[in-house]
Amino acid sequence: MRLAGKLIATFIVLLMLGFTILCTLLHTQYATAILSHGINTLSPYSFSARHIGYTITDPWHLTIEQPHISFQQQPLFQAKQLELWFKPAKLLYPGWYFDSILVEGLDLSPDTPLPTLPLISSDRLALTSFNLTSPELILRDSQLQLDNWRNQAQSWGLFSGNFQLSAKELRWQELALHDVLFDGSRSDQHWKCYGFSFNWQQASVSGQAEYLATAQTAETILLHQLTISGLQLQDSELINTLQSHLGQLLKPSVKLDIRRLDILDSSIERPDYTINDGNLSLHNWSWPASLWHQRNAFLSLGASSVRWKNTVIDEPLVELAFSPQQINIEGMSANLLSGYVQTDGTITPDTLALNQLTINGIKWFLPEQWLIQLHNTSRYFNNISLTTLDIGYTQLTAPHPQLPFQLSGINASGHDLVLKRRGQTGLWQGKLMASAGFASVNSIAMIEPFMEMNSQAGLWQLTKLLIPFRNGLLETTGTLDLNREGQPWQLALTADSMPANVLPRWLQLPLPISGVMDIDLTASGLGQHATGLAYSLEGELKGSFRQLQLDKRTTAQLWQQWSQQNMAALAIQQTEGQSYSPLTASPLAIRASRGRITIEPVLLKGDDFTATLQGQWDLARPAKQLLQLQATQGCQILSRHWNGDQQQLSLSSCDGSSI
């Protein structure tokens, strides 16, 4: 036993002596040569360095300047400086264990060879002034710190714990980020980013996020906070690239929860729309859940101006609150079309319920297909209601070729309005009043028209419709029962000194006259659909004419127009000081029975001609429409027939010839 003790003591003394000699040599100029020779002799690696620094006051710290390591004559590792802090507690363990590793000036790429190395583990790995180049990711002038790092042959290693990354420039595919900073931690497949920031497209971006992926749950991105300030997007190609990258990141299998997203003072320009100085705030949004499946989400959107196609909207503001199967419009307002619009209310998948709608000073030139667009918009809702309506000083213009109109100085008010119920449009409930300072419909001028209607439980009543003309007045009342089968309706109309040119335009008659007429009209039918109306229309119109004359035509010009194959194509030339022929007409009588409309013969007399006009329609058979004009001027006889889309002209001249 005494001999064994002496041998162990001798071994410990020799080991301490060897360690002392090694430490002494590391203080000399031979340190670099000794370590290089040792590594080159005892390992398959080739090692060289410009200088190795060591001090006994910090015995577990080694500094290597410009290290260069090769494996099988292939460069493996080179840097400006490598600093190693050994872990004395694990010096005798297999592999290499470090308290810290600091590498300065390292260049990495996928081409960097990764041979089978002995185990290398470090409580902290720090890379400074390093560059990374790969097909999808590029880092320039970067700093990286990783906790609990260990090497791995198939990648650049594994780590767990905290990490920090900063870079002057980061390029991900085609997106360039500057002044990048990430600070977070990783545990298995759970990543936390306590804070990140970078600059992109003149914008500063910052936020906090988490990423979690396990075998039991889908990939989840939790965005605690993201702020984007000063973003400028005008490049369509860049926008398409960004959308493509987001599409790759947000796959259907990925769940994204946005706790808060703020976009401030940002602008975007696209072919169909432009947003200037926009501000967006989004809270508690889940993706890919639809907007009808959000829980306690909130969206606020504002901008200095927005261009949607050819319409400019100034200072729009929208505030929406989302809950399952419901969107609350907490506020929506904008300056547009020289006026102001404001509303709030509630939207569900089949209902639009507005609390109030205010429209002031709008001047809107309606598109040609405005009725179709209105129908396409409203078809998304089976029910539409409006508690309070307030319209003031508004102007609508529709340059439609068949029925152009202009309404100026519109004022309207209504309350408790139900405009659509169970997919059927109409005034189901409420009271509505409307007036205009001036109106023109199909070139017929109207002065301060007024309308009043109400509905109770689907019984829609037009209690008053007054249309004053320059020297006349039209009054109308009517009812429509939306609840009864077929929706029966009734209409009563009286007109005193109404412009006579209204009638030819309403009935599309080839009769260019001016003057006044008095009319009495009663009509009834079923209004639920066109087919029901075609078989149910009943009514009678009686009218008489006064102060008739040809409208901007002489008798010769009227005869010339009637004599043309295409009457609409003939342009009548006006001459200064031209006088127009007076006319007389027999009373007008139009009757409708079960959708069949008959115009009783109307006799017209001028200075040198007489004419008879009569016709009949069958609403169920539009092709059977027949309109007849018989006229004589001296010895000339003219006959025209309109049968559906077909026209026939017969003209007999004074010499007996005819066409």
XYZ file of C-alpha atoms in Angstrom:
659
model
C 0.000 0.000 0.000
C 2.861 2.317 0.814
C 4.269 1.702 -2.702
C 0.908 2.420 -4.382
C 0.608 5.657 -2.458
C 4.079 6.700 -3.530
C 3.229 5.937 -7.210
C -0.016 7.969 -7.093
C 1.713 10.873 -5.410
C 4.489 10.723 -7.988
C 1.885 10.749 -10.853
C 0.079 13.751 -9.383
C 3.367 15.599 -8.953
C 4.366 14.827 -12.540
C 0.907 15.903 -13.827
C 1.088 19.161 -11.938
C 4.655 19.649 -13.152
C 3.570 19.021 -16.761
C 0.648 21.422 -16.414
C 2.994 24.006 -14.881
C 5.477 23.577 -17.716
C 2.647 23.871 -20.287
C 1.305 27.027 -18.660
C 4.850 28.412 -18.531
C 5.399 27.650 -22.213
C 2.047 29.282 -23.128
C 3.469 32.506 -21.711
C 6.374 32.353 -24.149
C 6.755 32.930 -27.863
C 6.584 29.160 -28.354
C 2.921 28.881 -27.355
C 1.629 29.043 -30.926
C 4.122 26.487 -32.207
C 3.507 24.094 -29.307
C -0.313 24.080 -29.721
C -0.092 23.878 -33.513
C 2.320 20.943 -33.303
C 0.166 19.203 -30.743
C -3.061 19.531 -32.732
C -1.404 18.596 -36.044
C 0.250 15.532 -34.454
C -2.539 14.217 -32.257
C -5.595 14.937 -34.506
C -6.583 14.637 -38.196
C -6.849 18.429 -38.418
C -4.329 20.981 -39.604
C -4.080 24.051 -37.400
C -2.266 27.370 -37.697
C -2.599 30.762 -36.024
C -0.821 34.091 -36.025
C -0.682 34.290 -32.239
C -2.019 32.533 -29.159
C -2.496 34.574 -25.993
C -2.637 33.168 -22.471
C -2.179 34.481 -18.914
C -1.955 32.575 -15.637
C -4.231 35.122 -13.958
C -7.022 33.825 -16.203
C -5.970 30.196 -16.510
C -9.042 28.845 -18.346
C -9.082 31.524 -21.051
C -7.264 31.177 -24.378
C -7.101 33.759 -27.195
C -6.175 32.679 -30.721
C -5.615 35.319 -33.416
C -6.358 34.459 -37.057
C -6.960 30.733 -36.469
C -7.075 28.507 -39.545
C -8.219 24.872 -39.370
C -8.318 22.417 -42.280
C -9.605 18.890 -42.550
C -8.166 16.575 -45.196
C -6.649 19.607 -46.934
C -10.032 21.357 -47.123
C -10.448 24.706 -45.308
C -12.795 24.184 -42.420
C -12.617 27.200 -40.170
C -10.943 30.585 -40.252
C -11.667 33.777 -38.391
C -10.018 36.969 -37.195
C -10.016 35.826 -33.599
C -11.132 32.899 -31.473
C -11.481 33.092 -27.689
C -12.098 29.986 -25.569
C -13.160 29.793 -21.920
C -12.677 26.164 -20.766
C -14.912 24.431 -18.280
C -12.534 22.871 -15.713
C -15.226 20.683 -14.176
C -15.505 18.726 -17.447
C -11.864 18.589 -18.565
C -11.806 14.811 -18.218
C -15.127 14.240 -20.020
C -15.130 12.956 -23.635
C -15.280 15.862 -26.082
C -14.656 19.536 -25.527
C -16.701 21.574 -23.048
C -16.460 25.340 -22.834
C -17.969 27.946 -20.634
C -17.895 30.401 -23.585
C -16.710 30.549 -27.176
C -16.230 33.897 -28.912
C -15.555 34.001 -32.659
C -14.852 37.227 -34.503
C -14.853 37.723 -38.269
C -16.342 34.375 -39.358
C -17.752 33.750 -42.855
C -20.341 30.959 -43.210
C -22.051 29.423 -46.207
C -23.736 26.119 -47.124
C -20.450 25.151 -48.823
C -18.628 25.182 -45.470
C -17.595 21.480 -44.914
C -19.003 19.896 -41.793
C -16.905 16.811 -40.963
C -17.493 14.559 -38.007
C -16.033 16.507 -35.131
C -15.625 15.497 -31.545
C -18.360 16.748 -29.301
C -18.092 20.500 -28.816
C -20.386 22.111 -26.281
C -20.491 25.631 -24.877
C -22.710 27.372 -22.370
C -22.459 30.480 -24.545
C -21.489 30.808 -28.227
C -20.892 34.334 -29.502
C -20.178 35.311 -33.105
C -19.175 38.888 -33.831
C -18.637 40.640 -37.153
C -19.685 37.494 -39.040
C -21.298 37.059 -42.453
C -23.663 34.337 -43.651
C -24.421 33.626 -47.304
C -27.032 31.065 -48.429
C -29.564 30.870 -51.285
C -32.458 32.044 -49.062
C -30.729 33.989 -46.272
C -27.869 36.503 -46.254
C -26.468 38.252 -43.157
C -23.952 41.092 -43.279
C -21.882 42.501 -40.378
C -23.789 40.438 -37.819
C -23.602 39.524 -34.139
C -25.020 36.299 -32.694
C -25.184 34.860 -29.176
C -26.551 31.406 -28.349
C -26.949 29.652 -24.999
C -26.221 25.932 -24.518
C -24.844 25.365 -27.992
C -23.401 22.103 -29.265
C -22.136 21.143 -32.669
C -23.946 18.901 -35.125
C -22.542 17.453 -38.327
C -25.733 18.025 -40.374
C -26.144 21.691 -39.507
C -24.470 24.595 -37.781
C -25.419 23.174 -34.418
C -28.203 23.027 -31.855
C -28.933 25.294 -28.932
C -31.489 25.904 -26.199
C -32.028 28.963 -24.076
C -31.558 32.620 -24.930
C -30.373 33.980 -28.255
C -29.594 37.429 -29.653
C -29.028 38.331 -33.290
C -28.171 41.683 -34.808
C -27.191 42.497 -38.367
C -26.577 45.551 -40.466
C -28.354 43.824 -43.351
C -30.489 40.714 -43.660
C -31.812 39.443 -46.990
C -34.521 36.812 -46.978
C -35.043 35.705 -50.564
C -35.828 39.082 -52.252
C -36.637 41.112 -49.134
C -33.876 43.335 -47.716
C -33.986 44.264 -44.009
C -31.585 46.705 -42.333
C -30.479 47.255 -38.716
C -31.944 43.921 -37.666
C -32.223 42.950 -33.996
C -33.741 39.775 -32.492
C -33.771 38.867 -28.797
C -35.433 35.667 -27.619
C -35.173 32.101 -26.372
C -35.717 28.566 -27.640
C -36.841 25.399 -25.897
C -37.320 22.365 -28.151
C -39.902 23.597 -30.735
C -40.976 26.588 -28.673
C -39.447 29.872 -29.767
C -39.994 33.145 -27.943
C -38.949 36.486 -29.375
C -38.917 38.988 -26.545
C -38.280 41.753 -29.032
C -37.352 42.280 -32.670
C -36.829 45.334 -34.835
C -35.604 46.212 -38.316
C -36.030 48.769 -41.088
C -37.683 47.904 -44.393
C -39.002 50.093 -47.247
C -38.445 53.316 -45.272
C -40.389 51.791 -42.386
C -39.355 50.844 -38.883
C -40.710 47.478 -37.724
C -40.711 46.163 -34.158
C -42.594 43.577 -32.163
C -42.768 40.475 -29.982
C -43.749 36.955 -31.070
C -43.777 33.230 -30.247
C -43.614 30.079 -32.376
C -44.749 26.648 -31.185
C -44.843 23.344 -33.047
C -45.394 19.957 -31.408
C -46.590 16.566 -32.539
C -49.883 17.156 -30.723
C -50.607 20.688 -31.964
C -50.437 22.519 -35.275
C -47.793 25.112 -35.953
C -48.758 28.268 -34.083
C -47.423 31.807 -34.447
C -48.425 34.092 -31.604
C -47.821 37.722 -32.502
C -47.951 39.593 -29.217
C -47.254 42.944 -30.831
C -46.147 44.236 -34.237
C -45.677 47.904 -35.091
C -44.889 49.135 -38.607
C -44.303 52.856 -38.995
C -43.691 54.886 -42.163
C -44.108 52.062 -44.699
C -44.049 53.103 -48.380
C -45.144 50.500 -50.959
C -45.438 51.515 -54.606
C -43.535 48.707 -56.361
C -46.111 46.178 -57.627
C -43.439 43.508 -58.085
C -42.262 43.952 -54.501
C -45.857 43.776 -53.221
C -46.430 40.548 -55.169
C -43.191 39.116 -53.741
C -44.259 40.032 -50.211
C -47.675 38.405 -50.724
C -45.955 35.265 -52.039
C -43.656 35.065 -49.000
C -46.540 35.574 -46.599
C -48.461 32.863 -48.433
C -45.551 30.459 -47.927
C -45.234 31.406 -44.258
C -48.957 31.290 -43.465
C -49.785 27.859 -44.811
C -53.278 26.478 -44.065
C -51.713 24.259 -41.412
C -50.281 27.284 -39.564
C -52.347 29.057 -36.927
C -51.657 32.782 -36.487
C -52.901 34.718 -33.454
C -52.427 38.489 -33.618
C -52.695 40.082 -30.212
C -51.914 43.546 -31.580
C -50.863 44.891 -34.991
C -50.296 48.603 -35.633
C -49.455 50.142 -39.004
C -48.764 53.868 -38.681
C -48.317 56.689 -41.217
C -47.943 54.247 -44.093
C -48.840 54.474 -47.787
C -49.526 51.858 -50.435
C -50.239 52.272 -54.138
C -51.909 49.651 -56.323
C -53.586 49.898 -59.750
C -57.119 49.757 -58.254
C -56.521 51.658 -55.029
C -54.154 53.966 -53.161
C -53.878 54.585 -49.397
C -52.049 57.697 -48.208
C -50.821 58.123 -44.613
C -52.839 55.136 -43.480
C -53.165 53.932 -39.892
C -54.373 50.457 -38.974
C -54.795 48.825 -35.580
C -55.830 45.176 -35.251
C -56.379 43.318 -31.953
C -57.018 39.646 -31.100
C -57.279 38.352 -34.660
C -57.016 34.612 -35.427
C -56.026 33.126 -38.779
C -57.136 31.117 -40.738
C -60.458 31.575 -38.931
C -62.922 33.624 -41.000
C -64.159 37.028 -39.886
C -67.369 35.363 -38.612
C -65.376 33.186 -36.189
C -63.304 35.875 -34.474
C -63.559 36.305 -30.720
C -63.265 39.757 -29.219
C -61.305 41.156 -32.189
C -61.095 44.835 -33.054
C -60.069 46.709 -36.208
C -59.485 50.430 -36.620
C -58.541 51.865 -40.015
C -57.948 55.482 -40.983
C -56.051 57.464 -43.615
C -55.576 60.991 -44.875
C -56.983 59.864 -48.239
C -57.897 56.713 -50.157
C -58.393 56.293 -53.885
C -60.686 53.452 -54.931
C -60.623 53.223 -58.741
C -61.755 56.752 -59.749
C -63.195 57.810 -56.385
C -61.137 59.765 -53.842
C -62.120 59.360 -50.172
C -60.695 61.859 -47.682
C -60.128 61.121 -43.994
C -61.902 57.749 -43.903
C -62.276 56.151 -40.484
C -63.572 52.653 -39.759
C -63.852 50.981 -36.345
C -65.113 47.386 -36.270
C -65.544 44.960 -33.357
C -65.737 41.219 -34.153
C -67.447 38.453 -32.230
C -68.747 35.052 -33.419
C -71.246 35.533 -36.262
C -71.374 39.309 -35.748
C -69.483 42.471 -36.700
C -70.275 45.691 -34.867
C -69.651 48.854 -36.887
C -68.722 51.109 -33.989
C -68.077 53.981 -36.355
C -67.601 54.562 -40.082
C -67.166 57.971 -41.673
C -65.519 59.627 -44.672
C -65.457 62.775 -46.766
C -66.119 61.877 -50.386
C -67.816 63.165 -53.532
C -67.775 66.713 -52.097
C -69.761 65.560 -49.063
C -69.749 63.510 -45.876
C -70.985 60.013 -44.936
C -71.258 58.543 -41.444
C -72.854 55.358 -40.096
C -72.728 52.652 -37.416
C -74.533 49.384 -36.858
C -74.255 45.594 -36.916
C -73.528 42.998 -39.604
C -74.217 39.263 -39.424
C -73.803 36.702 -42.227
C -77.304 37.477 -43.549
C -78.258 40.815 -41.934
C -77.215 44.440 -42.277
C -78.673 46.511 -39.432
C -77.543 50.148 -39.359
C -78.356 52.299 -36.357
C -78.057 55.505 -38.321
C -76.894 56.692 -41.720
C -76.027 60.329 -42.352
C -75.245 61.660 -45.842
C -74.567 65.342 -46.439
C -73.536 67.274 -49.539
C -72.794 64.253 -51.751
C -72.544 64.880 -55.512
C -72.529 61.472 -57.129
C -72.445 60.640 -60.832
C -73.867 57.134 -60.793
C -72.244 54.545 -63.084
C -74.313 53.273 -65.977
C -74.867 49.893 -64.281
C -75.624 51.367 -60.866
C -78.847 49.410 -60.388
C -77.078 46.119 -61.105
C -74.219 47.045 -58.770
C -76.696 47.986 -56.030
C -78.480 44.669 -56.459
C -75.187 42.724 -56.412
C -74.181 44.465 -53.188
C -77.508 43.963 -51.403
C -77.791 40.296 -52.374
C -75.253 39.395 -49.678
C -77.914 40.197 -47.062
C -81.346 38.653 -46.617
C -82.339 41.376 -44.162
C -81.528 45.101 -44.274
C -82.737 47.623 -41.701
C -81.973 51.221 -40.757
C -83.061 52.875 -37.524
C -82.416 56.496 -38.532
C -81.770 57.985 -41.985
C -80.684 61.585 -42.544
C -79.784 62.842 -46.043
C -79.148 66.520 -46.738
C -78.218 68.660 -49.753
C -77.263 65.706 -51.918
C -77.141 65.435 -55.702
C -77.477 62.300 -57.823
C -76.893 62.195 -61.574
C -77.370 59.110 -63.764
C -76.437 59.611 -67.420
C -78.231 56.423 -68.431
C -79.070 56.419 -72.153
C -82.601 55.027 -71.631
C -83.611 56.864 -68.453
C -81.229 59.695 -67.514
C -82.057 61.630 -64.372
C -80.685 64.280 -62.049
C -81.826 64.999 -58.501
C -80.434 68.114 -56.803
C -80.826 69.310 -53.235
C -82.067 65.950 -51.950
C -83.255 65.935 -48.350
C -84.563 62.731 -46.802
C -85.346 61.438 -43.347
C -86.606 58.124 -42.107
C -86.818 56.012 -38.995
C -87.300 52.347 -38.094
C -86.850 51.327 -41.730
C -86.856 47.662 -42.765
C -85.780 47.657 -46.429
C -85.314 43.936 -46.991
C -86.776 40.945 -45.195
C -86.160 37.269 -45.910
C -84.604 38.155 -49.267
C -87.530 40.358 -50.427
C -86.772 44.038 -51.082
C -89.311 46.715 -50.121
C -90.376 49.013 -47.309
C -91.513 46.403 -44.777
C -91.563 48.773 -41.837
C -90.967 52.420 -40.991
C -91.575 55.908 -42.293
C -89.674 57.768 -45.012
C -89.898 61.300 -46.362
C -87.842 62.747 -49.225
C -87.735 65.924 -51.278
C -85.505 67.600 -53.829
C -84.924 71.192 -54.834
C -84.877 70.239 -58.504
C -85.251 67.055 -60.519
C -84.984 66.104 -64.154
C -86.060 62.661 -65.360
C -85.623 61.869 -69.042
C -85.265 65.643 -69.702
C -88.558 66.400 -67.893
C -87.943 69.196 -65.364
C -89.572 68.917 -61.925
C -89.577 71.612 -59.254
C -89.268 70.579 -55.597
C -90.793 67.073 -55.794
C -91.875 65.580 -52.476
C -92.530 61.993 -51.384
C -93.886 60.480 -48.168
C -94.393 56.783 -47.472
C -94.760 54.434 -44.529
C -95.190 50.766 -43.844
C -96.634 48.759 -40.987
C -96.119 44.987 -40.885
C -95.432 44.849 -44.638
C -98.337 47.062 -45.788
C -96.394 49.638 -47.796
C -98.289 52.887 -48.395
C -97.230 55.713 -50.657
C -99.221 58.364 -48.824
C -98.075 61.291 -50.926
C -96.024 61.890 -54.046
C -96.096 65.453 -55.370
C -94.233 66.367 -58.545
C -94.658 70.052 -59.443
C -93.841 71.052 -63.010
C -93.346 74.592 -64.279
C -97.112 75.141 -64.661
C -98.548 71.871 -63.462
C -98.718 69.267 -60.730
C -98.774 65.469 -60.486
C -100.089 63.691 -57.396
C -99.816 59.973 -56.672
C -100.858 57.599 -53.919
C -100.498 53.850 -53.751
C -100.253 50.698 -51.645
C -98.274 47.461 -51.860
C -98.952 44.560 -49.496
C -95.647 42.743 -49.153
C -97.076 40.077 -46.857
C -99.863 38.842 -49.115
C -99.255 36.234 -51.758
C -98.267 37.839 -55.051
C -97.825 41.208 -53.305
C -100.904 43.032 -54.685
C -100.573 46.755 -55.306
C -102.770 49.709 -56.241
C -101.894 53.098 -57.700
C -103.873 56.282 -58.231
C -102.443 59.227 -60.159
C -103.823 62.598 -61.163
C -101.995 65.265 -63.127
C -103.031 68.827 -63.920
C -101.208 70.689 -66.704
C -98.439 68.114 -66.845
C -95.964 68.582 -69.751
C -97.358 66.665 -72.699
C -93.939 65.422 -73.800
C -93.838 63.147 -70.723
C -96.320 60.728 -72.259
C -94.470 59.948 -75.536
C -91.264 59.390 -73.568
C -92.932 57.132 -71.008
C -94.707 55.084 -73.678
C -91.911 55.403 -76.288
C -94.323 56.817 -78.867
C -93.024 58.490 -82.070
C -94.865 61.721 -81.241
C -92.602 64.795 -80.635
C -95.131 67.189 -79.098
C -95.145 69.907 -76.448
C -98.000 71.391 -74.455
C -99.867 70.268 -71.373
C -102.236 67.465 -70.502
C -104.500 66.396 -67.682
C -104.400 62.759 -66.633
C -106.288 60.403 -64.368
C -104.782 56.947 -63.808
C -105.824 53.996 -61.702
C -103.918 50.708 -61.819
C -103.514 47.506 -59.841
C -101.749 44.177 -60.115
C -99.349 41.741 -58.497
C -95.804 42.998 -57.927
C -93.881 40.048 -56.537
C -92.264 39.240 -59.885
C -92.486 40.176 -63.554
C -94.520 37.113 -64.521
C -97.238 37.897 -62.001
C -97.420 41.496 -63.224
C -97.646 40.359 -66.849
C -100.872 38.449 -66.140
C -102.416 40.702 -63.494
C -102.059 44.330 -64.594
C -105.403 46.113 -64.548
C -106.027 49.804 -64.989
C -107.141 52.766 -67.019
C -105.563 56.050 -68.031
C -107.604 58.963 -69.339
C -106.039 62.138 -70.592
C -106.814 65.335 -72.442
C -104.422 67.710 -74.212
C -104.157 71.494 -74.327
C -101.864 73.981 -76.071
C -100.356 71.260 -78.250
C -97.757 71.974 -80.894
C -94.954 70.129 -82.568
C -91.850 70.058 -80.380
C -88.976 71.745 -82.250
C -90.280 70.550 -85.603
C -92.329 71.867 -88.471
C -95.036 69.808 -90.134
C -92.695 69.083 -93.036
C -89.953 67.911 -90.689
C -92.377 65.668 -88.787
C -93.576 64.104 -92.037
C -89.959 63.658 -93.126
C -89.163 61.912 -89.849
C -92.149 59.589 -90.101
C -91.140 58.754 -93.661
C -87.689 57.457 -92.730
C -87.012 53.766 -92.246
C -85.112 54.584 -89.055
C -86.853 57.472 -87.363
C -84.319 57.753 -84.523
C -81.403 58.243 -86.937
C -82.817 61.417 -88.482
C -81.365 64.668 -87.112
C -83.714 67.646 -87.417
C -81.994 70.911 -88.295
C -83.352 73.971 -86.521
C -83.519 77.359 -88.221
C -83.563 80.702 -86.448
C -87.011 82.231 -86.092
C -88.711 79.017 -87.156
C -92.366 78.710 -86.108
C -94.001 75.432 -85.135
C -97.384 74.129 -86.113
C -100.159 73.899 -83.513
C -101.896 70.565 -83.026
C -105.182 69.259 -81.746
C -105.653 65.782 -80.295
C -108.594 63.708 -79.262
C -108.699 62.467 -75.652
C -106.259 59.731 -74.728
C -107.538 56.421 -73.374
C -105.249 53.528 -72.355
C -106.705 50.408 -70.777
C -105.039 47.351 -69.246
C -106.734 44.015 -68.593
C -104.816 40.992 -67.293
C -101.571 42.377 -68.651
C -102.925 43.317 -72.071
C -102.613 47.049 -72.742
C -104.610 48.844 -75.416
C -104.167 52.411 -76.680
C -107.464 53.579 -78.122
C -107.122 55.520 -81.413
C -105.905 59.073 -80.889
C -106.670 61.532 -83.684
C -104.078 64.257 -84.310
C -104.701 67.227 -86.577
C -102.217 69.794 -87.794
C -102.328 72.593 -90.358
C -101.838 70.260 -93.290
C -101.961 66.696 -91.943
C -104.023 64.297 -89.879
C -102.822 61.173 -88.094
C -104.230 58.339 -86.051
C -102.145 56.530 -83.448
C -103.189 53.303 -81.736
C -101.547 50.200 -80.322
C -101.607 47.234 -78.023
C -99.170 45.290 -75.830
C -99.265 41.940 -74.125
C -96.828 41.968 -71.203
C -96.716 38.172 -71.241
C -95.736 38.203 -74.937
C -93.428 41.197 -75.595
C -92.874 40.089 -79.193
C -96.595 40.664 -79.895
C -96.339 44.419 -79.281
C -98.119 46.327 -82.046
C -98.142 50.093 -82.606
C -99.797 51.650 -85.688
C -99.503 55.118 -87.150
C -101.751 56.195 -90.041
C -101.174 59.711 -91.445
C -102.269 61.733 -94.466
C -100.791 64.957 -95.819
C -102.613 66.234 -98.838
C -102.651 63.318 -101.259
C -99.842 61.448 -99.449
C -100.710 58.506 -97.231
C -98.269 57.073 -94.688
C -98.605 53.909 -92.645
C -96.115 52.627 -90.065
C -96.302 49.442 -87.986
C -94.071 48.509 -85.028
C -94.381 44.820 -84.298
C -91.918 43.880 -81.589
C -88.470 44.741 -82.937
C -89.733 44.846 -86.536
C -90.889 47.956 -88.391
C -92.926 48.256 -91.562
C -93.331 51.451 -93.573
C -95.821 52.088 -96.348
C -95.851 55.480 -98.127
C -98.177 56.363 -101.024
C -97.241 59.497 -103.001
C -99.528 61.751 -104.962
C -98.729 60.046 -108.294
C -99.978 56.749 -106.891
C -96.566 55.141 -106.387
C -95.786 53.580 -103.015
C -92.874 52.112 -101.084
